[in-house]
Amino acid sequence: MSLRRRSSRVPQLLLAASLLGALLAPPAAAASAHRSPSGEPGRTGGTGGTGGTGGTGGRGLPLRVATYNIHAGAGMDGVFDLDRQTAELRSLDADVIGLQEVDRHWGSRSEWRDLAGELARRLRMHISFAPIYSLDPAEPGGPRAEYGVAVLSRHRIVGAENHEITRLSTQDPNPAPAPAPGFGEVVVRVRGLPVHVYVTHLDYRPDPAVRVAQVADTRRIMAEDRGPQILLGDFNAEPAAPELGPLWRELRDADPGAPTFPALDPVKRIDFVAVSKNRIGVRRAWVPESVASDHRAVVADLLLRK
């Protein structure tokens, strides 16, 4: 199958979660980051959870966010079970969730299903999906086989882009580092305040060279935006890794004080919630215990400063 690459900073596909009855917001439409925001504020999460970082006082808009590598729907046991993962995501009670390893009609491992769309409908959330790979369908006329990252949001998504960063393709038998899509960005409006949310999945290889380039790309892209910024993702490196060092110049690590991988007996923290230092306070963060994926989630209660 051939691989179709998407250009940098193009609008990504927005899948609106269809909500039932009068409780449901109108579906989110495809949008660019330059579209005039018109979304309604969403519900914020509570204050449950354990562990986390030192809080920051003061007034602000509360927002609960999470990041979760869903392992294409499979748990630590290797069994595909989207019901189990739906229950885990619902229990986080997060307003915005960044997902990694998301399949859309990718293959038999996830039953050829659209995991992004299904999770959005089940959780009654808006969704933006940013493919890393978009391959020709297995059968003519069928949906494209896609794999990437996604953002789920209770707040309406008013803009989205699928940025290119440096990648070493897993679909090429002789890959070389090159720009490729899959660094997702959305703009959500929280009580009138535009917030930029990014979701990423950095290179997994022991050699950090590609991650070094990806971090540089990430900082360049994020520098183009203003206002509160939240970066969610599986960085495939621990907080003190040298290649992540440049990120901490502009961003604060919402340290949950616990490892995230592997889920059964985690020994290292490679999953992150990171926020812009000057616009967002971290009240606390934590890692829920779960084996619904091979990673554990990170959840953080934030305060957005206007």
XYZ file of C-alpha atoms in Angstrom:
306
model
C 0.000 0.000 0.000
C 1.262 3.470 -0.791
C 1.767 6.075 1.899
C 0.205 9.491 1.488
C 1.902 12.285 3.364
C 0.112 15.455 4.281
C 1.683 18.877 4.097
C 2.622 20.932 7.148
C 0.016 23.144 8.817
C -2.992 21.912 6.867
C -6.401 21.526 8.521
C -6.825 18.032 9.885
C -9.992 15.993 9.800
C -12.402 16.876 12.584
C -14.800 14.168 13.618
C -17.754 15.574 15.553
C -19.093 13.344 18.287
C -22.839 13.009 17.851
C -24.478 13.451 21.273
C -27.931 12.221 22.170
C -30.942 14.336 23.028
C -31.171 17.889 24.248
C -27.989 17.507 26.305
C -25.850 17.319 23.214
C -23.958 20.146 21.635
C -24.146 20.577 17.844
C -21.454 18.572 16.045
C -18.112 20.283 15.617
C -17.338 21.013 11.992
C -14.063 20.895 10.130
C -12.202 24.093 10.925
C -8.896 25.831 10.476
C -7.059 27.626 13.233
C -8.026 30.927 11.613
C -11.761 30.334 11.895
C -13.649 32.695 14.195
C -14.228 30.842 17.515
C -17.859 30.288 18.415
C -17.901 27.255 20.721
C -19.574 26.925 24.051
C -17.667 26.287 27.290
C -17.477 22.693 28.471
C -17.775 21.141 31.904
C -14.614 20.925 33.971
C -13.600 17.942 36.037
C -13.605 17.571 39.772
C -10.710 17.382 42.178
C -10.478 13.641 42.733
C -7.240 11.717 42.420
C -4.055 11.113 44.343
C -0.498 12.301 44.204
C 0.681 15.152 42.007
C 2.548 18.418 41.914
C 2.500 21.381 44.199
C -0.528 23.554 43.413
C -0.520 27.177 42.372
C -3.065 29.432 43.993
C -4.935 32.377 42.546
C -7.957 32.797 40.382
C -8.267 31.113 37.040
C -10.368 28.889 34.832
C -10.175 25.223 35.897
C -9.437 22.628 33.245
C -8.712 18.932 33.683
C -6.538 17.386 30.980
C -5.077 13.929 30.410
C -2.776 12.070 28.065
C -3.156 8.374 27.282
C -1.423 6.024 24.863
C -4.255 3.599 24.038
C -2.069 0.933 22.375
C -4.528 0.625 19.450
C -7.265 -0.478 21.847
C -5.346 -3.334 23.486
C -4.629 -3.740 27.186
C -1.507 -4.903 28.958
C -2.732 -8.426 28.249
C -2.611 -7.760 24.501
C -6.379 -8.200 24.163
C -8.285 -5.620 22.107
C -11.078 -4.291 24.327
C -12.474 -0.863 23.508
C -15.149 -1.196 26.220
C -12.392 -1.457 28.827
C -10.593 1.580 27.477
C -13.816 3.583 27.231
C -14.476 2.915 30.913
C -10.933 3.965 31.792
C -11.172 7.199 29.824
C -14.565 7.995 31.322
C -13.188 7.505 34.827
C -10.569 10.218 34.224
C -13.378 12.797 33.993
C -11.104 15.007 31.881
C -12.206 17.950 29.766
C -9.434 17.420 27.193
C -7.601 14.151 26.470
C -4.653 13.562 24.160
C -4.509 10.055 22.675
C -1.622 8.254 21.009
C -1.501 5.026 18.955
C -4.987 5.560 17.549
C -6.164 3.333 14.660
C -8.757 4.262 12.036
C -9.546 1.239 9.817
C -5.887 0.301 10.240
C -6.022 -3.479 10.475
C -7.167 -6.651 12.166
C -5.489 -5.787 15.480
C -8.227 -3.195 16.074
C -10.896 -5.017 14.037
C -10.603 -2.442 11.233
C -12.596 -0.020 13.387
C -12.445 3.759 13.680
C -11.225 4.018 17.270
C -11.144 7.813 17.216
C -14.764 8.145 16.121
C -16.039 5.395 18.407
C -14.403 6.803 21.522
C -15.758 10.263 20.747
C -19.311 8.971 20.382
C -19.133 6.809 23.490
C -17.698 9.589 25.641
C -19.870 12.296 24.082
C -16.870 14.431 23.218
C -15.655 16.312 20.175
C -12.635 14.866 18.431
C -9.812 15.878 16.123
C -7.711 13.110 14.584
C -4.230 13.742 13.135
C -2.886 10.814 11.111
C 0.796 9.985 11.066
C 0.185 7.409 8.337
C -2.658 7.439 5.816
C -2.493 4.434 3.497
C -4.556 3.327 0.540
C -7.570 1.195 1.525
C -7.225 -2.579 1.582
C -10.137 -2.800 -0.876
C -11.107 -0.296 -3.582
C -13.682 2.161 -2.296
C -12.991 1.386 1.339
C -11.801 3.840 3.999
C -8.146 4.756 4.169
C -6.054 2.903 6.735
C -4.858 5.525 9.206
C -2.817 5.606 12.395
C -1.998 8.630 14.501
C -2.903 10.815 17.450
C -6.131 12.485 18.526
C -7.625 15.042 20.895
C -10.933 14.451 22.674
C -12.589 17.559 24.092
C -15.748 18.513 25.965
C -15.177 22.027 24.675
C -15.965 22.681 21.043
C -12.924 22.459 18.779
C -12.780 25.708 16.830
C -9.560 25.105 14.917
C -7.218 22.255 14.056
C -3.989 21.550 12.195
C -1.883 18.490 11.492
C 1.720 19.654 11.638
C 4.739 17.900 10.201
C 7.709 17.075 12.391
C 10.773 14.945 11.715
C 9.998 11.223 11.682
C 11.689 7.931 10.871
C 8.931 6.006 9.127
C 7.941 2.522 10.265
C 6.300 1.927 6.856
C 9.478 2.369 4.793
C 11.959 -0.535 4.724
C 14.870 1.924 4.401
C 13.698 5.024 6.256
C 15.562 8.293 6.598
C 14.543 11.150 8.902
C 12.107 13.382 7.025
C 9.147 15.681 7.736
C 5.888 13.787 8.206
C 2.500 14.631 9.755
C 1.052 13.574 13.072
C 1.753 16.464 15.434
C -1.831 17.472 16.141
C -2.963 20.890 17.307
C -6.439 22.049 18.234
C -7.829 25.311 19.563
C -10.564 24.978 22.173
C -12.391 27.885 23.753
C -12.724 27.702 27.547
C -15.227 30.301 28.746
C -14.128 32.631 25.991
C -10.394 31.932 26.347
C -8.707 30.275 23.322
C -6.388 27.472 24.434
C -3.963 25.684 22.101
C -3.701 21.957 22.780
C -1.060 19.834 21.061
C -0.752 16.047 21.034
C 2.394 14.191 20.037
C 4.084 10.806 19.943
C 7.862 11.036 19.787
C 10.219 8.459 18.315
C 10.637 5.265 20.328
C 14.145 4.223 19.284
C 17.027 4.152 21.791
C 19.056 6.587 19.661
C 17.711 10.025 20.643
C 18.692 11.729 17.363
C 15.179 11.773 15.905
C 13.681 12.955 19.201
C 16.209 15.810 19.260
C 14.909 16.949 15.865
C 11.290 16.432 16.940
C 11.737 18.586 20.032
C 13.234 21.349 17.885
C 10.296 21.099 15.476
C 7.828 21.146 18.369
C 9.299 24.302 19.879
C 9.335 26.038 16.490
C 5.674 25.227 15.844
C 4.505 26.153 19.329
C 6.409 29.473 19.147
C 4.058 30.545 16.345
C 1.073 30.658 18.733
C 0.214 32.894 21.662
C -1.850 32.363 24.791
C -2.181 29.263 26.978
C -0.576 26.141 25.507
C -0.841 22.503 26.592
C 1.347 19.716 25.189
C 0.141 16.145 25.727
C 1.937 13.034 24.641
C 4.061 9.943 24.812
C 7.597 11.349 24.619
C 9.361 7.956 24.774
C 11.961 9.560 27.054
C 12.102 10.333 30.752
C 11.910 13.890 32.140
C 15.664 14.317 32.618
C 16.561 13.011 29.145
C 18.901 15.536 27.448
C 16.811 15.619 24.275
C 13.793 16.878 26.248
C 15.784 19.627 27.969
C 14.907 22.388 25.468
C 11.183 21.818 26.035
C 11.477 22.900 29.663
C 12.661 26.379 28.668
C 9.105 27.395 27.771
C 7.027 24.612 29.314
C 6.387 23.305 32.832
C 6.227 19.563 33.374
C 3.056 18.720 35.320
C 4.931 16.051 37.255
C 2.541 13.407 38.615
C 5.228 11.901 40.829
C 4.761 8.390 39.458
C 5.935 6.292 36.481
C 3.641 5.443 33.558
C 5.243 2.559 31.650
C 4.779 -0.372 31.476
C 1.284 -0.275 32.924
C 1.467 -3.452 35.015
C 4.553 -2.508 37.046
C 5.664 0.882 35.710
C 9.307 1.807 36.094
C 9.664 4.992 34.025
C 7.650 8.089 33.173
C 7.495 8.681 29.425
C 3.979 10.168 29.230
C 3.593 13.898 29.835
C 1.314 16.827 30.424
C 3.332 20.016 29.824
C 1.962 23.563 30.003
C 3.100 27.090 29.179
C 4.745 28.578 32.252
C 3.287 32.071 32.118
C -0.379 31.297 31.449
C -1.239 28.029 33.198
C -0.962 26.900 36.796
C -0.759 23.234 37.779
C -2.920 22.468 40.799
C -1.969 18.795 40.881
C -1.303 15.779 38.666
C -1.503 12.029 39.128
C -1.252 8.630 37.420
C -4.321 6.364 37.798
C -3.634 2.658 38.181
C -4.852 0.739 35.135
C -3.853 -2.037 32.730
C -6.414 -1.103 30.049
C -3.393 -0.178 27.864
C 0.327 -0.859 28.068
C 0.735 2.730 29.344
C -0.918 4.470 32.256
C -2.558 7.833 31.783
C -1.395 11.128 33.259
C -4.128 13.484 34.530
C -3.646 17.098 35.611
C -5.915 19.746 37.097
C -4.930 23.115 35.640
C -5.819 26.756 36.169
C -5.884 28.908 33.031
C -4.929 32.522 33.662
C -6.651 35.139 31.528
